[in-house]
Backbone as ProteinMPNN parsed JSONL, in Angstrom:
{"seq_chain_A": "SDLTGRELRTRVQLDGVAAQLTVGAVLPEGAQVSAVTLDGQPVSYQLVTTARGTEVHVLAQNPTTTVVVTLH", "coords_chain_A": {"N_chain_A": [[6.998, -2.783, 4.385], [7.93, 0.618, 4.812], [7.96, 3.029, 7.354], [7.872, 6.428, 7.359], [7.763, 9.392, 8.891], [4.582, 10.416, 8.318], [4.031, 8.568, 6.379], [3.585, 5.401, 4.908], [5.468, 3.292, 2.988], [5.541, 0.997, 0.389], [7.386, -0.971, -1.721], [7.455, -2.94, -4.596], [9.033, -5.324, -6.603], [8.935, -7.371, -9.307], [10.495, -9.814, -11.151], [10.365, -11.166, -14.338], [7.755, -12.098, -14.107], [4.416, -12.065, -14.96], [1.674, -10.863, -13.647], [-1.356, -10.144, -11.842], [-1.338, -8.26, -8.902], [-1.703, -7.961, -5.396], [-0.905, -5.405, -3.322], [0.119, -4.568, -0.089], [-0.069, -2.959, 3.162], [0.465, -2.958, 6.638], [-1.292, -1.105, 8.939], [-0.204, 1.163, 11.514], [-1.275, 0.703, 14.9], [-4.376, 2.179, 15.574], [-4.088, 4.099, 13.59], [-5.22, 6.236, 10.918], [-6.186, 6.394, 7.517], [-5.254, 8.854, 5.203], [-4.684, 9.253, 2.482], [-4.012, 7.289, -0.475], [-1.611, 6.241, -2.797], [-0.624, 4.852, -5.965], [2.203, 4.278, -7.608], [2.526, 7.053, -7.652], [0.004, 8.043, -8.331], [-3.363, 8.764, -7.327], [-5.322, 6.13, -5.897], [-7.821, 3.545, -5.689], [-8.565, 1.715, -2.721], [-8.646, -0.971, -0.305], [-9.596, -1.529, 3.069], [-8.605, -4.007, 5.213], [-9.242, -6.247, 7.8], [-7.03, -8.171, 9.601], [-5.224, -10.864, 11.259], [-2.895, -9.584, 11.884], [-3.579, -6.973, 12.139], [-5.081, -3.93, 10.899], [-5.039, -3.736, 7.43], [-3.989, -2.074, 4.431], [-5.013, -2.626, 1.205], [-4.096, -2.758, -2.201], [-4.659, -3.088, -5.664], [-2.333, -3.996, -8.131], [-0.657, -3.89, -11.319], [1.717, -3.568, -12.587], [5.106, -4.706, -12.995], [7.01, -3.504, -11.391], [6.34, -1.538, -8.707], [5.121, 1.073, -6.555], [3.532, 1.677, -3.533], [2.091, 4.193, -1.628], [0.98, 5.051, 1.493], [-0.62, 7.567, 3.089], [-0.918, 8.829, 6.287], [-3.265, 10.196, 8.704]], "CA_chain_A": [[6.662, -1.368, 4.34], [8.746, 1.517, 5.618], [7.222, 4.159, 7.897], [8.659, 7.648, 7.467], [6.813, 10.443, 9.224], [3.192, 9.947, 8.216], [3.896, 7.766, 5.155], [3.993, 4.004, 4.78], [5.857, 3.092, 1.593], [5.808, -0.393, 0.021], [7.86, -1.088, -3.107], [7.49, -4.332, -5.046], [9.652, -5.533, -7.91], [8.848, -8.758, -9.76], [11.249, -10.034, -12.387], [9.965, -12.322, -15.123], [6.428, -12.576, -13.729], [3.308, -11.221, -15.395], [0.556, -11.246, -12.796], [-2.0, -9.094, -11.059], [-0.724, -8.331, -7.591], [-2.247, -7.145, -4.32], [0.159, -4.85, -2.49], [-0.495, -4.126, 1.147], [0.718, -2.446, 4.279], [-0.23, -3.014, 7.92], [-1.331, 0.211, 9.571], [0.079, 1.217, 12.952], [-2.502, 0.648, 15.689], [-5.075, 3.444, 15.739], [-3.829, 5.016, 12.472], [-6.265, 6.427, 9.925], [-5.652, 6.68, 6.186], [-5.602, 10.128, 4.592], [-4.623, 9.077, 1.029], [-3.216, 6.162, -0.973], [-1.214, 6.379, -4.2], [0.06, 3.758, -6.63], [3.126, 4.887, -8.571], [2.323, 8.503, -7.678], [-1.358, 8.41, -8.714], [-4.387, 8.309, -6.366], [-5.829, 4.809, -6.246], [-8.791, 2.935, -4.779], [-7.947, 0.745, -1.821], [-9.526, -1.638, 0.65], [-9.084, -1.774, 4.415], [-8.897, -5.396, 5.543], [-8.834, -6.615, 9.149], [-6.357, -9.473, 9.637], [-4.624, -11.176, 12.56], [-1.8, -8.638, 12.115], [-4.144, -5.641, 12.318], [-5.754, -3.413, 9.705], [-4.145, -3.621, 6.279], [-4.435, -1.387, 3.224], [-4.751, -3.46, 0.029], [-4.19, -2.081, -3.488], [-4.369, -3.947, -6.815], [-1.291, -3.458, -9.007], [-0.404, -4.746, -12.467], [3.075, -3.352, -13.087], [6.091, -5.562, -12.33], [7.656, -2.693, -10.37], [5.324, -0.599, -8.282], [5.265, 1.629, -5.208], [2.303, 2.134, -2.889], [2.342, 5.095, -0.503], [-0.192, 5.303, 2.33], [-0.424, 8.739, 3.932], [-1.748, 8.729, 7.489], [-3.693, 11.477, 9.32]], "C_chain_A": [[7.597, -0.598, 5.246], [7.876, 2.68, 6.064], [8.176, 5.325, 8.065], [7.685, 8.785, 7.714], [5.405, 9.897, 9.214], [2.968, 9.093, 6.972], [4.412, 6.349, 5.339], [4.286, 3.774, 3.308], [6.199, 1.616, 1.381], [6.214, -0.417, -1.442], [7.982, -2.567, -3.439], [8.14, -4.37, -6.417], [9.623, -7.021, -8.219], [9.612, -8.871, -11.074], [10.75, -11.295, -13.07], [8.607, -12.887, -14.779], [5.393, -11.57, -14.226], [2.078, -11.662, -14.623], [-0.079, -10.012, -12.183], [-1.578, -9.321, -9.614], [-1.499, -7.464, -6.616], [-1.087, -6.724, -3.44], [-0.492, -4.308, -1.236], [0.494, -3.591, 2.152], [-0.135, -2.536, 5.536], [-0.145, -1.641, 8.562], [-0.886, 0.13, 11.03], [-1.25, 1.247, 13.708], [-3.089, 2.055, 15.868], [-4.898, 4.428, 14.591], [-5.038, 5.086, 11.548], [-5.631, 6.871, 8.62], [-6.172, 8.029, 5.688], [-5.656, 9.992, 3.072], [-3.768, 7.859, 0.704], [-2.887, 6.432, -2.43], [-0.506, 5.113, -4.668], [0.904, 4.388, -7.725], [2.83, 6.377, -8.766], [0.923, 8.976, -8.031], [-2.344, 7.944, -7.643], [-5.002, 6.996, -6.839], [-6.877, 4.371, -5.226], [-8.083, 1.889, -3.934], [-9.012, 0.125, -0.93], [-8.819, -1.689, 1.991], [-9.552, -3.16, 4.816], [-8.384, -5.683, 6.954], [-8.258, -8.022, 9.12], [-5.843, -9.713, 11.05], [-3.502, -10.201, 12.905], [-2.302, -7.23, 12.401], [-4.865, -5.218, 11.055], [-4.72, -3.213, 8.607], [-4.809, -2.803, 5.186], [-4.044, -2.289, 2.062], [-5.019, -2.662, -1.238], [-3.877, -3.088, -4.587], [-3.358, -3.252, -7.716], [-1.053, -4.425, -10.152], [0.996, -4.581, -13.024], [4.064, -4.235, -12.332], [6.915, -4.824, -11.27], [6.689, -1.604, -9.982], [5.59, -0.131, -6.859], [3.901, 2.119, -4.721], [2.711, 3.009, -1.701], [1.019, 5.345, 0.194], [0.152, 6.487, 3.223], [-1.424, 8.669, 5.08], [-2.14, 10.117, 7.972], [-2.671, 11.879, 10.355]], "O_chain_A": [[8.006, -1.081, 6.302], [7.14, 3.255, 5.262], [9.156, 5.242, 8.805], [6.872, 9.11, 6.849], [5.066, 9.018, 10.006], [1.825, 8.911, 6.553], [5.51, 6.122, 5.849], [3.431, 4.038, 2.462], [7.032, 1.053, 2.091], [5.476, 0.059, -2.305], [8.539, -3.347, -2.666], [7.835, -3.552, -7.285], [10.204, -7.831, -7.497], [9.382, -8.094, -12.001], [10.714, -12.365, -12.463], [8.316, -14.035, -15.114], [5.487, -10.375, -13.945], [1.504, -12.712, -14.909], [0.564, -8.974, -12.025], [-1.477, -10.463, -9.165], [-1.91, -6.356, -6.96], [-0.375, -7.559, -2.882], [-1.538, -3.661, -1.304], [1.708, -3.743, 2.018], [-1.326, -2.225, 5.504], [0.942, -1.081, 8.712], [-1.161, -0.859, 11.708], [-2.241, 1.767, 13.196], [-2.39, 2.989, 16.259], [-5.504, 5.499, 14.612], [-5.786, 4.117, 11.411], [-4.661, 7.628, 8.614], [-7.369, 8.307, 5.744], [-6.553, 10.54, 2.432], [-2.917, 7.449, 1.493], [-3.762, 6.804, -3.212], [0.122, 4.403, -3.883], [0.367, 4.969, -8.668], [2.876, 6.894, -9.882], [0.665, 10.179, -8.034], [-2.189, 6.849, -7.101], [-5.18, 6.781, -8.038], [-6.833, 4.765, -4.06], [-7.123, 1.259, -4.378], [-10.128, 0.632, -0.818], [-7.603, -1.869, 2.056], [-10.745, -3.46, 4.768], [-7.228, -5.396, 7.268], [-8.917, -8.958, 8.669], [-6.007, -8.869, 11.931], [-3.186, -10.008, 14.079], [-1.536, -6.382, 12.858], [-5.222, -6.058, 10.23], [-3.672, -2.604, 8.819], [-6.03, -2.83, 5.027], [-2.882, -2.676, 1.94], [-6.034, -1.975, -1.347], [-2.929, -3.863, -4.46], [-3.5, -2.07, -8.028], [-1.221, -5.634, -9.994], [1.422, -5.381, -13.856], [3.875, -4.486, -11.142], [7.456, -5.448, -10.358], [6.258, -0.825, -10.832], [6.202, -0.841, -6.061], [3.213, 2.873, -5.408], [3.551, 2.629, -0.885], [0.054, 5.794, -0.425], [1.092, 6.426, 4.015], [-2.62, 8.475, 4.868], [-1.45, 11.098, 7.695], [-2.819, 12.918, 10.999]]}, "name": "protein", "num_of_chains": 1, "seq": "SDLTGRELRTRVQLDGVAAQLTVGAVLPEGAQVSAVTLDGQPVSYQLVTTARGTEVHVLAQNPTTTVVVTLH"}
């Protein structure tokens, strides 16, 4: 994931694979999510606590996809 201003952007490209995919991003410590989009459209997401911190998880089905997490 790349952090630019208040946006975390994760881009995934799979070649020759047809699969459902969970795309995620680790939030900076103390950050709160304002919105999440998948390929430019609002999407449901889950916040998951891991050893790395809090992650945003989004289900994706396209072989090339971009998730953008906007922070407060």
